[in-house]
């Protein structure tokens, strides 16, 4: 059967990553989390004194350092989860913490950062058979993707989900700080000049406020089968 490219874009914490990963596992595709790449660049910037809450992001230094930042992924484990590697080191846990979350959107506005990640993402899609989630996958990275989904849910519902995810991992966060971070990132992501977050005209909207994970998966599989009949 012909393999296709599936692009899943949407707002922060809308459940994109979970659905993209589960879908990839179900249909035997490769899953790539493009947000993890921006998070890994942000972690590198923090660790090398180029980004902090007090001073913001030192764009010039970070752009210069880009050739030294190598991002890759481990193969998916039995749970379907891939780990993100930054210069060969497993940083899957660190890239999800609040410090990285609060600096990632300012890093992701930098055009040079975006061009580098986009080129890498396009390489992953060369052979098709890929599900990639992010903000600009259906608009910039794979404008010709055969299946595009744009996911949304209310900011409050997204904050509730993210608090649960972080608390389950043992991180101490409050609902208010997570909600504020989500609103702030939505704002930066939708208003930036380069590849802003927006729905591609040919993307199908999935509003998952009141959907269970199982309902969501069925919705995705139905869409996939309509694009790729067996
Ligand atoms: O997990 P969550 O949905 O909160 O975010 P993520 O997918 O890990 O992405 C983190 C941040 O990276 C986003 O808020 C964007 O600022 C940026 N990003 C981007 O600009 N373009 C992408 N394709 C993916 C992420």
mmCIF file of C-alpha atoms and ligand atoms in Angstrom:
data_model
loop_
_atom_site.group_PDB
_atom_site.id
_atom_site.type_symbol
_atom_site.label_atom_id
_atom_site.label_comp_id
_atom_site.label_asym_id
_atom_site.label_seq_id
_atom_site.Cartn_x
_atom_site.Cartn_y
_atom_site.Cartn_z
ATOM 1 C CA UNK A 1 0.000 0.000 0.000
ATOM 2 C CA UNK A 2 1.243 3.499 -0.787
ATOM 3 C CA UNK A 3 2.551 5.296 2.260
ATOM 4 C CA UNK A 4 1.610 8.885 2.909
ATOM 5 C CA UNK A 5 2.710 11.812 5.071
ATOM 6 C CA UNK A 6 0.452 12.714 7.996
ATOM 7 C CA UNK A 7 0.820 16.203 9.488
ATOM 8 C CA UNK A 8 -0.773 16.927 12.866
ATOM 9 C CA UNK A 9 -0.606 20.557 13.934
ATOM 10 C CA UNK A 10 -2.256 22.440 16.722
ATOM 11 C CA UNK A 11 -2.086 24.352 19.930
ATOM 12 C CA UNK A 12 0.172 23.606 22.853
ATOM 13 C CA UNK A 13 -0.898 20.613 24.971
ATOM 14 C CA UNK A 14 -3.823 19.779 22.703
ATOM 15 C CA UNK A 15 -2.862 16.117 22.833
ATOM 16 C CA UNK A 16 -1.215 16.116 19.414
ATOM 17 C CA UNK A 17 1.818 14.138 20.474
ATOM 18 C CA UNK A 18 -0.174 11.339 22.104
ATOM 19 C CA UNK A 19 -2.477 10.984 19.131
ATOM 20 C CA UNK A 20 0.344 11.205 16.577
ATOM 21 C CA UNK A 21 2.393 8.580 18.404
ATOM 22 C CA UNK A 22 -0.561 6.208 18.869
ATOM 23 C CA UNK A 23 -1.622 6.588 15.253
ATOM 24 C CA UNK A 24 1.923 5.904 13.999
ATOM 25 C CA UNK A 25 2.077 2.766 16.133
ATOM 26 C CA UNK A 26 -1.325 1.523 14.900
ATOM 27 C CA UNK A 27 -0.522 1.934 11.209
ATOM 28 C CA UNK A 28 3.179 1.051 11.368
ATOM 29 C CA UNK A 29 4.483 4.521 10.529
ATOM 30 C CA UNK A 30 7.444 6.443 11.970
ATOM 31 C CA UNK A 31 6.508 9.158 14.457
ATOM 32 C CA UNK A 32 8.490 12.400 14.704
ATOM 33 C CA UNK A 33 7.852 14.977 17.447
ATOM 34 C CA UNK A 34 8.996 18.248 15.886
ATOM 35 C CA UNK A 35 8.384 20.165 19.132
ATOM 36 C CA UNK A 36 11.015 17.984 20.825
ATOM 37 C CA UNK A 37 13.574 19.390 18.386
ATOM 38 C CA UNK A 38 12.765 23.002 19.336
ATOM 39 C CA UNK A 39 12.815 21.957 22.980
ATOM 40 C CA UNK A 40 16.259 20.341 22.588
ATOM 41 C CA UNK A 41 17.667 23.503 20.958
ATOM 42 C CA UNK A 42 16.219 25.472 23.892
ATOM 43 C CA UNK A 43 17.814 23.130 26.425
ATOM 44 C CA UNK A 44 21.174 23.566 24.701
ATOM 45 C CA UNK A 45 20.744 27.359 24.876
ATOM 46 C CA UNK A 46 19.913 27.201 28.597
ATOM 47 C CA UNK A 47 22.835 24.888 29.383
ATOM 48 C CA UNK A 48 25.254 27.154 27.503
ATOM 49 C CA UNK A 49 24.113 30.406 29.103
ATOM 50 C CA UNK A 50 22.309 31.632 25.993
ATOM 51 C CA UNK A 51 18.787 31.603 27.429
ATOM 52 C CA UNK A 52 17.357 32.363 30.854
ATOM 53 C CA UNK A 53 14.177 33.719 32.410
ATOM 54 C CA UNK A 54 15.984 36.913 33.423
ATOM 55 C CA UNK A 55 17.832 37.726 30.199
ATOM 56 C CA UNK A 56 15.710 36.022 27.556
ATOM 57 C CA UNK A 57 17.396 34.473 24.523
ATOM 58 C CA UNK A 58 20.773 35.540 23.097
ATOM 59 C CA UNK A 59 19.821 35.056 19.455
ATOM 60 C CA UNK A 60 23.207 35.882 17.984
ATOM 61 C CA UNK A 61 25.105 33.400 20.147
ATOM 62 C CA UNK A 62 22.508 30.695 19.562
ATOM 63 C CA UNK A 63 22.538 31.139 15.782
ATOM 64 C CA UNK A 64 26.334 30.834 15.833
ATOM 65 C CA UNK A 65 26.133 27.668 17.903
ATOM 66 C CA UNK A 66 23.555 25.949 15.657
ATOM 67 C CA UNK A 67 26.122 23.794 13.788
ATOM 68 C CA UNK A 68 27.137 22.322 17.158
ATOM 69 C CA UNK A 69 23.608 21.253 18.047
ATOM 70 C CA UNK A 70 22.829 17.744 16.837
ATOM 71 C CA UNK A 71 19.402 16.363 17.499
ATOM 72 C CA UNK A 72 18.331 12.783 16.893
ATOM 73 C CA UNK A 73 15.897 10.225 18.294
ATOM 74 C CA UNK A 74 16.237 6.734 19.716
ATOM 75 C CA UNK A 75 14.047 4.112 18.004
ATOM 76 C CA UNK A 76 10.596 3.805 19.605
ATOM 77 C CA UNK A 77 10.452 1.506 22.631
ATOM 78 C CA UNK A 78 7.649 -1.003 23.259
ATOM 79 C CA UNK A 79 5.445 1.869 24.496
ATOM 80 C CA UNK A 80 5.991 3.684 21.196
ATOM 81 C CA UNK A 81 7.969 6.420 22.930
ATOM 82 C CA UNK A 82 11.153 7.682 21.308
ATOM 83 C CA UNK A 83 13.706 9.551 23.332
ATOM 84 C CA UNK A 84 15.233 12.773 22.117
ATOM 85 C CA UNK A 85 19.023 12.904 21.971
ATOM 86 C CA UNK A 86 20.943 16.175 22.160
ATOM 87 C CA UNK A 87 24.511 15.646 20.955
ATOM 88 C CA UNK A 88 24.062 11.976 21.756
ATOM 89 C CA UNK A 89 22.727 12.480 25.300
ATOM 90 C CA UNK A 90 19.201 11.393 26.256
ATOM 91 C CA UNK A 91 17.374 14.595 27.257
ATOM 92 C CA UNK A 92 13.796 13.348 26.989
ATOM 93 C CA UNK A 93 12.985 14.271 30.568
ATOM 94 C CA UNK A 94 14.741 17.648 30.747
ATOM 95 C CA UNK A 95 13.169 19.008 27.564
ATOM 96 C CA UNK A 96 9.663 18.618 29.033
ATOM 97 C CA UNK A 97 10.223 20.697 32.176
ATOM 98 C CA UNK A 98 8.746 24.126 32.790
ATOM 99 C CA UNK A 99 12.026 25.986 32.321
ATOM 100 C CA UNK A 100 12.321 24.702 28.763
ATOM 101 C CA UNK A 101 8.577 25.233 28.181
ATOM 102 C CA UNK A 102 8.861 28.860 29.183
ATOM 103 C CA UNK A 103 11.763 29.581 26.798
ATOM 104 C CA UNK A 104 10.963 27.362 23.819
ATOM 105 C CA UNK A 105 8.596 29.678 21.952
ATOM 106 C CA UNK A 106 11.054 32.631 21.927
ATOM 107 C CA UNK A 107 13.699 30.210 20.599
ATOM 108 C CA UNK A 108 11.293 28.861 17.969
ATOM 109 C CA UNK A 109 10.701 32.343 16.494
ATOM 110 C CA UNK A 110 14.331 32.581 15.330
ATOM 111 C CA UNK A 111 14.314 32.017 11.536
ATOM 112 C CA UNK A 112 17.738 30.278 11.461
ATOM 113 C CA UNK A 113 16.572 27.839 14.150
ATOM 114 C CA UNK A 114 13.421 27.108 12.150
ATOM 115 C CA UNK A 115 15.240 26.616 8.832
ATOM 116 C CA UNK A 116 17.580 24.066 10.354
ATOM 117 C CA UNK A 117 14.813 22.086 12.061
ATOM 118 C CA UNK A 118 12.610 22.235 8.968
ATOM 119 C CA UNK A 119 15.386 20.779 6.776
ATOM 120 C CA UNK A 120 15.912 17.959 9.256
ATOM 121 C CA UNK A 121 12.174 17.267 9.472
ATOM 122 C CA UNK A 122 11.897 17.135 5.682
ATOM 123 C CA UNK A 123 14.676 14.539 5.575
ATOM 124 C CA UNK A 124 12.686 12.334 7.945
ATOM 125 C CA UNK A 125 9.756 12.513 5.517
ATOM 126 C CA UNK A 126 11.672 11.587 2.382
ATOM 127 C CA UNK A 127 10.419 8.009 2.368
ATOM 128 C CA UNK A 128 6.894 8.920 3.538
ATOM 129 C CA UNK A 129 5.181 6.584 6.032
ATOM 130 C CA UNK A 130 5.569 9.238 8.694
ATOM 131 C CA UNK A 131 3.367 10.999 11.249
ATOM 132 C CA UNK A 132 4.806 14.321 12.391
ATOM 133 C CA UNK A 133 3.249 16.707 14.879
ATOM 134 C CA UNK A 134 3.985 20.361 15.495
ATOM 135 C CA UNK A 135 2.885 23.861 14.592
ATOM 136 C CA UNK A 136 3.847 24.294 10.935
ATOM 137 C CA UNK A 137 4.020 20.747 9.587
ATOM 138 C CA UNK A 138 1.022 21.016 7.248
ATOM 139 C CA UNK A 139 1.837 24.585 6.220
ATOM 140 C CA UNK A 140 5.637 24.793 5.886
ATOM 141 C CA UNK A 141 7.381 21.469 6.453
ATOM 142 C CA UNK A 142 5.077 19.258 4.338
ATOM 143 C CA UNK A 143 2.653 21.531 2.494
ATOM 144 C CA UNK A 144 1.824 18.563 0.212
ATOM 145 C CA UNK A 145 1.106 16.099 3.024
ATOM 146 C CA UNK A 146 -1.745 13.797 2.005
ATOM 147 C CA UNK A 147 -3.427 13.950 5.433
ATOM 148 C CA UNK A 148 -3.477 17.073 7.602
ATOM 149 C CA UNK A 149 -5.156 17.489 10.970
ATOM 150 C CA UNK A 150 -5.416 20.663 13.014
ATOM 151 C CA UNK A 151 -6.140 20.019 16.690
ATOM 152 C CA UNK A 152 -7.651 22.383 19.195
ATOM 153 C CA UNK A 153 -9.163 22.347 22.680
ATOM 154 C CA UNK A 154 -9.847 25.181 25.137
ATOM 155 C CA UNK A 155 -6.823 26.639 26.951
ATOM 156 C CA UNK A 156 -8.323 25.559 30.291
ATOM 157 C CA UNK A 157 -8.757 21.945 29.203
ATOM 158 C CA UNK A 158 -5.237 21.904 27.753
ATOM 159 C CA UNK A 159 -3.820 23.298 31.013
ATOM 160 C CA UNK A 160 -5.641 20.609 33.024
ATOM 161 C CA UNK A 161 -4.134 17.890 30.817
ATOM 162 C CA UNK A 162 -0.634 19.343 31.046
ATOM 163 C CA UNK A 163 -0.781 19.700 34.850
ATOM 164 C CA UNK A 164 -1.777 16.050 35.122
ATOM 165 C CA UNK A 165 1.044 14.992 32.798
ATOM 166 C CA UNK A 166 3.684 16.968 34.721
ATOM 167 C CA UNK A 167 2.349 15.995 38.152
ATOM 168 C CA UNK A 168 2.346 12.314 37.142
ATOM 169 C CA UNK A 169 6.043 12.744 36.345
ATOM 170 C CA UNK A 170 6.663 14.198 39.796
ATOM 171 C CA UNK A 171 7.082 17.838 38.743
ATOM 172 C CA UNK A 172 5.522 20.428 41.050
ATOM 173 C CA UNK A 173 3.475 22.869 39.010
ATOM 174 C CA UNK A 174 0.352 24.922 39.588
ATOM 175 C CA UNK A 175 -2.624 25.094 37.249
ATOM 176 C CA UNK A 176 -2.213 28.895 37.040
ATOM 177 C CA UNK A 177 1.421 28.819 35.900
ATOM 178 C CA UNK A 178 0.725 26.123 33.327
ATOM 179 C CA UNK A 179 -2.316 28.004 31.979
ATOM 180 C CA UNK A 180 -0.278 31.194 31.729
ATOM 181 C CA UNK A 181 2.531 29.373 29.889
ATOM 182 C CA UNK A 182 0.028 27.851 27.448
ATOM 183 C CA UNK A 183 -1.580 31.249 26.730
ATOM 184 C CA UNK A 184 1.815 32.881 26.304
ATOM 185 C CA UNK A 185 3.038 30.190 23.901
ATOM 186 C CA UNK A 186 -0.238 30.296 21.928
ATOM 187 C CA UNK A 187 0.287 34.017 21.529
ATOM 188 C CA UNK A 188 3.938 33.791 20.422
ATOM 189 C CA UNK A 189 3.300 30.778 18.163
ATOM 190 C CA UNK A 190 0.339 32.369 16.344
ATOM 191 C CA UNK A 191 1.801 35.855 15.931
ATOM 192 C CA UNK A 192 5.407 35.119 14.908
ATOM 193 C CA UNK A 193 6.476 36.162 11.405
ATOM 194 C CA UNK A 194 8.093 32.918 10.315
ATOM 195 C CA UNK A 195 5.740 29.934 9.899
ATOM 196 C CA UNK A 196 3.129 30.996 12.457
ATOM 197 C CA UNK A 197 0.766 28.409 13.877
ATOM 198 C CA UNK A 198 -2.304 28.379 11.656
ATOM 199 C CA UNK A 199 -4.592 25.816 10.138
ATOM 200 C CA UNK A 200 -3.633 24.842 6.581
ATOM 201 C CA UNK A 201 -6.661 25.381 4.298
ATOM 202 C CA UNK A 202 -6.766 21.640 3.538
ATOM 203 C CA UNK A 203 -6.353 20.470 7.159
ATOM 204 C CA UNK A 204 -9.282 18.806 8.899
ATOM 205 C CA UNK A 205 -10.189 20.402 12.225
ATOM 206 C CA UNK A 206 -10.329 18.194 15.312
ATOM 207 C CA UNK A 207 -11.792 19.874 18.365
ATOM 208 C CA UNK A 208 -11.069 17.363 21.093
ATOM 209 C CA UNK A 209 -12.363 19.154 24.205
ATOM 210 C CA UNK A 210 -14.980 16.484 24.827
ATOM 211 C CA UNK A 211 -13.396 13.462 23.197
ATOM 212 C CA UNK A 212 -11.845 10.458 24.867
ATOM 213 C CA UNK A 213 -8.507 9.149 23.595
ATOM 214 C CA UNK A 214 -10.312 6.132 22.123
ATOM 215 C CA UNK A 215 -12.828 8.320 20.254
ATOM 216 C CA UNK A 216 -10.006 10.459 18.964
ATOM 217 C CA UNK A 217 -8.110 7.440 17.684
ATOM 218 C CA UNK A 218 -11.187 6.164 15.848
ATOM 219 C CA UNK A 219 -11.667 9.594 14.278
ATOM 220 C CA UNK A 220 -8.039 9.584 13.093
ATOM 221 C CA UNK A 221 -8.197 6.025 11.780
ATOM 222 C CA UNK A 222 -11.388 6.810 9.838
ATOM 223 C CA UNK A 223 -9.688 9.806 8.258
ATOM 224 C CA UNK A 224 -6.560 7.772 7.489
ATOM 225 C CA UNK A 225 -8.618 4.983 5.838
ATOM 226 C CA UNK A 226 -10.489 7.555 3.765
ATOM 227 C CA UNK A 227 -7.116 8.783 2.441
ATOM 228 C CA UNK A 228 -5.557 5.342 2.113
ATOM 229 C CA UNK A 229 -8.264 2.768 1.375
ATOM 230 C CA UNK A 230 -7.037 -0.811 1.894
HETATM 231 O O1 LIG B 1 3.949 19.691 23.936
HETATM 232 P P1 LIG B 1 3.439 21.001 23.505
HETATM 233 O O2 LIG B 1 2.271 20.901 22.554
HETATM 234 O O3 LIG B 1 3.160 21.941 24.605
HETATM 235 O O4 LIG B 1 4.604 21.721 22.706
HETATM 236 P P2 LIG B 1 5.628 21.070 21.711
HETATM 237 O O5 LIG B 1 4.934 20.420 20.565
HETATM 238 O O6 LIG B 1 6.627 20.281 22.473
HETATM 239 O O7 LIG B 1 6.336 22.394 21.129
HETATM 240 C C1 LIG B 1 7.013 23.274 21.981
HETATM 241 C C2 LIG B 1 7.147 24.631 21.289
HETATM 242 O O8 LIG B 1 8.001 24.489 20.141
HETATM 243 C C3 LIG B 1 5.870 25.269 20.749
HETATM 244 O O9 LIG B 1 5.175 26.041 21.702
HETATM 245 C C4 LIG B 1 6.391 26.122 19.605
HETATM 246 O O10 LIG B 1 6.842 27.378 20.092
HETATM 247 C C5 LIG B 1 7.583 25.358 19.099
HETATM 248 N N1 LIG B 1 7.309 24.564 17.882
HETATM 249 C C6 LIG B 1 7.341 25.189 16.667
HETATM 250 O O11 LIG B 1 7.533 26.395 16.610
HETATM 251 N N2 LIG B 1 7.160 24.487 15.511
HETATM 252 C C7 LIG B 1 6.929 23.170 15.552
HETATM 253 N N3 LIG B 1 6.783 22.502 14.411
HETATM 254 C C8 LIG B 1 6.864 22.500 16.791
HETATM 255 C C9 LIG B 1 7.043 23.224 17.955
#
